[in-house]
Amino acid sequence: MEKKELLYEGKAKKLYETDDPDLLWVEYKDDATAFNGEKQEVLAGKGRLNNVLSSMLFATLDEAGIPSHFERKLSDTEQLVRKTDIIPLEVVVRNVVAGSLHRRTGTAEGIELKEPVVEFYYKDDELGDPLINEDHIRMLEAAQPEQLSGMRTQALAVNEALKHHFGQHGLLLVDFKLEFGTTADGNLLLADEISPDTCRLWDEKTREKFDKDVFRYGLGSLQEGYTKILKRLGGA
Ligand code: C5P
């Protein structure tokens, strides 16, 4: 497999074309950003931690019968993925109140939800990725109705699989964000990444935070938090 020209550079990853038109080469960067890019730092080792964790989690989902764009890990900081057309929606699933759900509803952080809450955010940096509803999605033609129901069903399946997986290692999956794309043959496929940049993960008992909130709110070392997650999941 050959790495070709840079296709896109995001806040945390670079995407390159390959000699296979169906595959992309992903490079995880050490850059950490929060609050829509207002807070920015380079944290050595972050790219490796997210690449390793994301590769492990996509493999876990595959074993649970949930396909994704992930093909294989190429190196410490790189992976090969199937090319998709990204749907401009972020799908957030929540099990425990935190972050913007706490701010929006006034519900106390840490309250466990009786049923998972699924939310859709419109991917638009200038607008600050606003929360939108299904009528807005139809209005914006951001996704077809069957894609929307597919995203909800798959996001809930991911939640069940990951909640169970993290739970086996003493970690509480508070919430997470997914992105989906469509393949050349028109199928919906889970894409982007699943890492402590995109999930909230707390110690099940002490509720210590190990995820990107450590960086967002200056609670300690991001790399230490992510390393704790990796070690709990049996990685190094
Ligand atoms: O900030 P909020 O509470 O809405 O975030 C919910 C979840 O989605 C968190 O796990 C957060 O890390 C993730 N998220 C993300 N990318 C965004 C917004 C939120 O990964 N642009």
Tab-separated table of C-alpha atoms and ligand atoms in Angstrom:
chain	number	residue	atom	x	y	z
A	1	MET	CA	0.000	0.000	0.000
A	2	GLU	CA	1.374	3.388	-0.984
A	3	LYS	CA	0.657	6.726	0.684
A	4	LYS	CA	-0.235	9.365	-1.930
A	5	GLU	CA	-1.221	13.052	-1.731
A	6	LEU	CA	-2.759	14.741	1.298
A	7	LEU	CA	-6.533	14.847	0.871
A	8	TYR	CA	-7.583	16.621	4.066
A	9	GLU	CA	-6.061	17.877	7.307
A	10	GLY	CA	-8.362	18.106	10.314
A	11	LYS	CA	-7.715	19.132	13.923
A	12	ALA	CA	-6.499	15.688	15.013
A	13	LYS	CA	-5.857	13.700	11.815
A	14	LYS	CA	-4.477	13.881	8.292
A	15	LEU	CA	-6.060	11.876	5.468
A	16	TYR	CA	-4.055	10.755	2.455
A	17	GLU	CA	-5.062	9.082	-0.796
A	18	THR	CA	-3.528	5.653	-1.475
A	19	ASP	CA	-2.872	3.677	-4.645
A	20	ASP	CA	-6.247	1.970	-3.989
A	21	PRO	CA	-9.118	4.387	-4.808
A	22	ASP	CA	-11.292	2.767	-2.115
A	23	LEU	CA	-8.803	3.197	0.737
A	24	LEU	CA	-7.435	6.161	2.692
A	25	TRP	CA	-4.313	6.442	4.834
A	26	VAL	CA	-5.012	8.130	8.193
A	27	GLU	CA	-2.314	9.754	10.307
A	28	TYR	CA	-3.193	10.665	13.894
A	29	LYS	CA	-1.563	13.936	15.011
A	30	ASP	CA	-0.305	15.003	18.440
A	31	ASP	CA	-2.430	18.186	18.280
A	32	ALA	CA	-5.048	18.629	20.981
A	33	THR	CA	-7.844	21.156	20.465
A	34	ALA	CA	-10.927	22.009	22.478
A	35	PHE	CA	-13.801	24.498	22.450
A	36	ASN	CA	-13.960	24.600	18.644
A	37	GLY	CA	-10.200	25.234	18.331
A	38	GLU	CA	-9.964	27.989	21.000
A	39	LYS	CA	-7.677	25.854	23.177
A	40	GLN	CA	-4.776	24.279	21.303
A	41	GLU	CA	-1.642	22.353	22.326
A	42	VAL	CA	0.721	19.754	20.919
A	43	LEU	CA	0.895	16.772	23.279
A	44	ALA	CA	3.645	14.282	22.427
A	45	GLY	CA	2.331	10.728	22.157
A	46	LYS	CA	-1.359	11.642	21.828
A	47	GLY	CA	-1.480	10.568	18.161
A	48	ARG	CA	-0.165	7.108	19.027
A	49	LEU	CA	-2.561	6.661	21.951
A	50	ASN	CA	-5.600	7.602	19.858
A	51	ASN	CA	-4.530	5.505	16.879
A	52	VAL	CA	-3.885	2.433	19.028
A	53	LEU	CA	-7.120	2.860	20.998
A	54	SER	CA	-9.227	3.618	17.940
A	55	SER	CA	-7.816	0.555	16.132
A	56	MET	CA	-8.579	-1.651	19.156
A	57	LEU	CA	-12.119	-0.303	19.536
A	58	PHE	CA	-12.994	-0.668	15.848
A	59	ALA	CA	-11.684	-4.262	16.016
A	60	THR	CA	-13.854	-4.897	19.104
A	61	LEU	CA	-16.902	-3.581	17.244
A	62	ASP	CA	-16.104	-5.755	14.242
A	63	GLU	CA	-16.043	-8.806	16.541
A	64	ALA	CA	-19.455	-7.700	17.853
A	65	GLY	CA	-20.774	-7.688	14.266
A	66	ILE	CA	-20.645	-3.901	13.785
A	67	PRO	CA	-18.681	-3.001	10.648
A	68	SER	CA	-16.773	0.268	10.233
A	69	HIS	CA	-14.413	1.942	7.791
A	70	PHE	CA	-11.405	0.544	9.730
A	71	GLU	CA	-9.267	-1.847	7.661
A	72	ARG	CA	-6.050	-2.209	9.645
A	73	LYS	CA	-3.444	-0.462	11.778
A	74	LEU	CA	-0.380	0.476	9.711
A	75	SER	CA	1.953	1.851	12.380
A	76	ASP	CA	1.839	3.433	15.845
A	77	THR	CA	0.187	6.560	14.436
A	78	GLU	CA	-1.361	5.391	11.166
A	79	GLN	CA	-4.284	3.274	10.002
A	80	LEU	CA	-5.894	2.270	6.728
A	81	VAL	CA	-9.614	2.960	6.305
A	82	ARG	CA	-12.297	2.525	3.649
A	83	LYS	CA	-13.092	5.745	1.831
A	84	THR	CA	-16.550	7.203	2.526
A	85	ASP	CA	-18.424	10.386	1.859
A	86	ILE	CA	-18.834	11.778	5.374
A	87	ILE	CA	-22.410	12.701	6.363
A	88	PRO	CA	-22.199	16.195	7.954
A	89	LEU	CA	-23.683	15.060	11.273
A	90	GLU	CA	-22.121	14.135	14.600
A	91	VAL	CA	-24.109	11.461	16.418
A	92	VAL	CA	-23.742	11.648	20.199
A	93	VAL	CA	-24.949	8.858	22.494
A	94	ARG	CA	-25.164	9.479	26.242
A	95	ASN	CA	-25.504	7.091	29.181
A	96	VAL	CA	-24.617	9.506	31.989
A	97	VAL	CA	-25.210	13.272	32.239
A	98	ALA	CA	-22.103	15.349	31.478
A	99	GLY	CA	-20.881	18.209	29.297
A	100	SER	CA	-23.423	19.993	27.131
A	101	LEU	CA	-26.335	17.825	28.338
A	102	HIS	CA	-25.662	19.078	31.863
A	103	ARG	CA	-25.391	22.689	30.620
A	104	ARG	CA	-28.464	22.462	28.364
A	105	THR	CA	-30.843	20.758	30.765
A	106	GLY	CA	-29.486	21.658	34.203
A	107	THR	CA	-29.455	17.959	35.138
A	108	ALA	CA	-26.606	17.176	37.541
A	109	GLU	CA	-23.413	15.706	36.107
A	110	GLY	CA	-23.107	12.003	36.887
A	111	ILE	CA	-26.826	11.120	36.856
A	112	GLU	CA	-27.222	7.772	35.054
A	113	LEU	CA	-29.861	7.926	32.318
A	114	LYS	CA	-32.652	5.306	32.292
A	115	GLU	CA	-32.384	5.075	28.479
A	116	PRO	CA	-29.522	6.282	26.283
A	117	VAL	CA	-30.039	9.741	24.764
A	118	VAL	CA	-29.151	10.135	21.059
A	119	GLU	CA	-28.416	13.596	19.671
A	120	PHE	CA	-27.476	14.948	16.246
A	121	TYR	CA	-25.136	17.901	15.733
A	122	TYR	CA	-24.642	19.671	12.415
A	123	LYS	CA	-20.942	19.528	11.441
A	124	ASP	CA	-20.162	23.176	10.710
A	125	ASP	CA	-17.193	24.905	12.394
A	126	GLU	CA	-18.510	28.419	11.662
A	127	LEU	CA	-21.806	27.625	13.364
A	128	GLY	CA	-20.010	25.794	16.202
A	129	ASP	CA	-21.588	22.387	15.382
A	130	PRO	CA	-25.121	23.175	16.653
A	131	LEU	CA	-27.519	20.578	18.074
A	132	ILE	CA	-30.256	20.010	15.484
A	133	ASN	CA	-33.396	17.886	15.298
A	134	GLU	CA	-34.684	15.518	12.624
A	135	ASP	CA	-36.786	18.252	10.971
A	136	HIS	CA	-33.672	20.414	10.638
A	137	ILE	CA	-31.768	17.471	9.159
A	138	ARG	CA	-34.553	17.008	6.590
A	139	MET	CA	-34.583	20.760	5.888
A	140	LEU	CA	-30.800	20.836	5.399
A	141	GLU	CA	-30.876	17.565	3.430
A	142	ALA	CA	-27.921	16.550	5.606
A	143	ALA	CA	-29.025	12.887	5.547
A	144	GLN	CA	-31.783	10.800	3.988
A	145	PRO	CA	-34.483	9.509	6.403
A	146	GLU	CA	-33.242	5.902	6.055
A	147	GLN	CA	-29.659	7.033	6.737
A	148	LEU	CA	-30.851	8.832	9.845
A	149	SER	CA	-32.643	5.780	11.214
A	150	GLY	CA	-29.624	3.641	10.261
A	151	MET	CA	-27.298	5.981	12.166
A	152	ARG	CA	-29.515	5.871	15.253
A	153	THR	CA	-29.756	2.063	15.192
A	154	GLN	CA	-26.018	1.598	14.621
A	155	ALA	CA	-25.089	4.211	17.253
A	156	LEU	CA	-27.196	2.380	19.854
A	157	ALA	CA	-25.606	-0.939	18.861
A	158	VAL	CA	-22.139	0.628	19.238
A	159	ASN	CA	-23.226	1.895	22.656
A	160	GLU	CA	-24.275	-1.557	23.843
A	161	ALA	CA	-21.049	-3.176	22.601
A	162	LEU	CA	-18.724	-0.495	23.992
A	163	LYS	CA	-20.562	-0.081	27.316
A	164	HIS	CA	-20.118	-3.814	27.873
A	165	HIS	CA	-16.485	-3.807	26.698
A	166	PHE	CA	-15.418	-0.843	28.857
A	167	GLY	CA	-17.468	-2.149	31.780
A	168	GLN	CA	-15.432	-5.361	31.771
A	169	HIS	CA	-12.363	-3.191	32.442
A	170	GLY	CA	-13.836	-1.006	35.171
A	171	LEU	CA	-14.566	1.927	32.860
A	172	LEU	CA	-17.873	3.798	32.624
A	173	LEU	CA	-18.816	4.923	29.114
A	174	VAL	CA	-20.447	8.277	29.865
A	175	ASP	CA	-20.987	9.457	26.279
A	176	PHE	CA	-19.368	9.446	22.852
A	177	LYS	CA	-19.553	10.920	19.374
A	178	LEU	CA	-19.705	8.982	16.101
A	179	GLU	CA	-19.552	9.964	12.456
A	180	PHE	CA	-20.890	7.989	9.512
A	181	GLY	CA	-20.195	8.026	5.809
A	182	THR	CA	-21.569	6.471	2.660
A	183	THR	CA	-19.439	4.078	0.613
A	184	ALA	CA	-19.122	4.219	-3.192
A	185	ASP	CA	-21.937	1.632	-3.408
A	186	GLY	CA	-24.205	3.800	-1.252
A	187	ASN	CA	-24.028	1.904	2.063
A	188	LEU	CA	-23.961	3.618	5.441
A	189	LEU	CA	-20.689	2.923	7.264
A	190	LEU	CA	-19.377	3.911	10.689
A	191	ALA	CA	-16.333	6.154	10.103
A	192	ASP	CA	-13.961	8.702	11.722
A	193	GLU	CA	-12.507	7.569	15.076
A	194	ILE	CA	-13.498	6.225	18.471
A	195	SER	CA	-10.964	7.353	21.048
A	196	PRO	CA	-10.720	9.237	24.368
A	197	ASP	CA	-10.885	12.396	22.203
A	198	THR	CA	-14.441	11.443	21.245
A	199	CYS	CA	-15.657	9.505	24.330
A	200	ARG	CA	-16.050	10.359	27.993
A	201	LEU	CA	-14.645	7.529	30.103
A	202	TRP	CA	-14.640	7.531	33.900
A	203	ASP	CA	-13.403	5.067	36.475
A	204	GLU	CA	-16.522	3.037	37.315
A	205	LYS	CA	-16.017	3.376	41.083
A	206	THR	CA	-14.112	6.624	41.765
A	207	ARG	CA	-15.495	8.436	38.669
A	208	GLU	CA	-12.008	9.760	37.916
A	209	LYS	CA	-11.959	11.217	34.376
A	210	PHE	CA	-9.517	9.693	31.858
A	211	ASP	CA	-10.723	11.339	28.623
A	212	LYS	CA	-10.307	14.648	26.791
A	213	ASP	CA	-12.067	16.529	29.609
A	214	VAL	CA	-8.680	16.207	31.392
A	215	PHE	CA	-7.301	18.539	28.675
A	216	ARG	CA	-10.457	20.654	28.217
A	217	TYR	CA	-10.642	21.577	31.900
A	218	GLY	CA	-6.915	21.328	32.842
A	219	LEU	CA	-7.441	18.390	35.223
A	220	GLY	CA	-3.981	16.838	34.664
A	221	SER	CA	-2.010	15.069	31.967
A	222	LEU	CA	-4.019	13.946	28.921
A	223	GLN	CA	-1.392	11.364	28.020
A	224	GLU	CA	-1.586	9.845	31.546
A	225	GLY	CA	-5.379	9.568	31.296
A	226	TYR	CA	-5.310	7.987	27.832
A	227	THR	CA	-2.506	5.609	28.903
A	228	LYS	CA	-4.625	4.446	31.859
A	229	ILE	CA	-7.475	3.612	29.436
A	230	LEU	CA	-5.103	1.752	27.095
A	231	LYS	CA	-3.590	-0.277	29.973
A	232	ARG	CA	-7.033	-1.186	31.349
A	233	LEU	CA	-7.997	-2.480	27.901
A	234	GLY	CA	-4.853	-4.645	27.847
A	235	GLY	CA	-2.794	-2.514	25.459
A	236	ALA	CA	0.593	-0.890	25.850
B	1	C5P	O1	-19.665	18.451	24.689
B	1	C5P	P1	-20.686	17.364	24.717
B	1	C5P	O2	-21.161	17.015	26.090
B	1	C5P	O3	-21.856	17.654	23.785
B	1	C5P	O4	-19.949	16.085	24.124
B	1	C5P	C1	-20.579	14.811	24.082
B	1	C5P	C2	-19.553	13.762	23.638
B	1	C5P	O5	-19.204	13.970	22.268
B	1	C5P	C3	-18.237	13.809	24.415
B	1	C5P	O6	-17.768	12.488	24.595
B	1	C5P	C4	-17.304	14.576	23.500
B	1	C5P	O7	-15.959	14.192	23.673
B	1	C5P	C5	-17.811	14.175	22.123
B	1	C5P	N1	-17.636	15.229	21.111
B	1	C5P	C6	-16.695	15.063	20.098
B	1	C5P	N2	-16.538	16.027	19.132
B	1	C5P	C7	-17.283	17.142	19.148
B	1	C5P	C8	-18.229	17.338	20.180
B	1	C5P	C9	-18.381	16.358	21.155
B	1	C5P	O8	-16.020	14.034	20.041
B	1	C5P	N3	-17.113	18.048	18.185
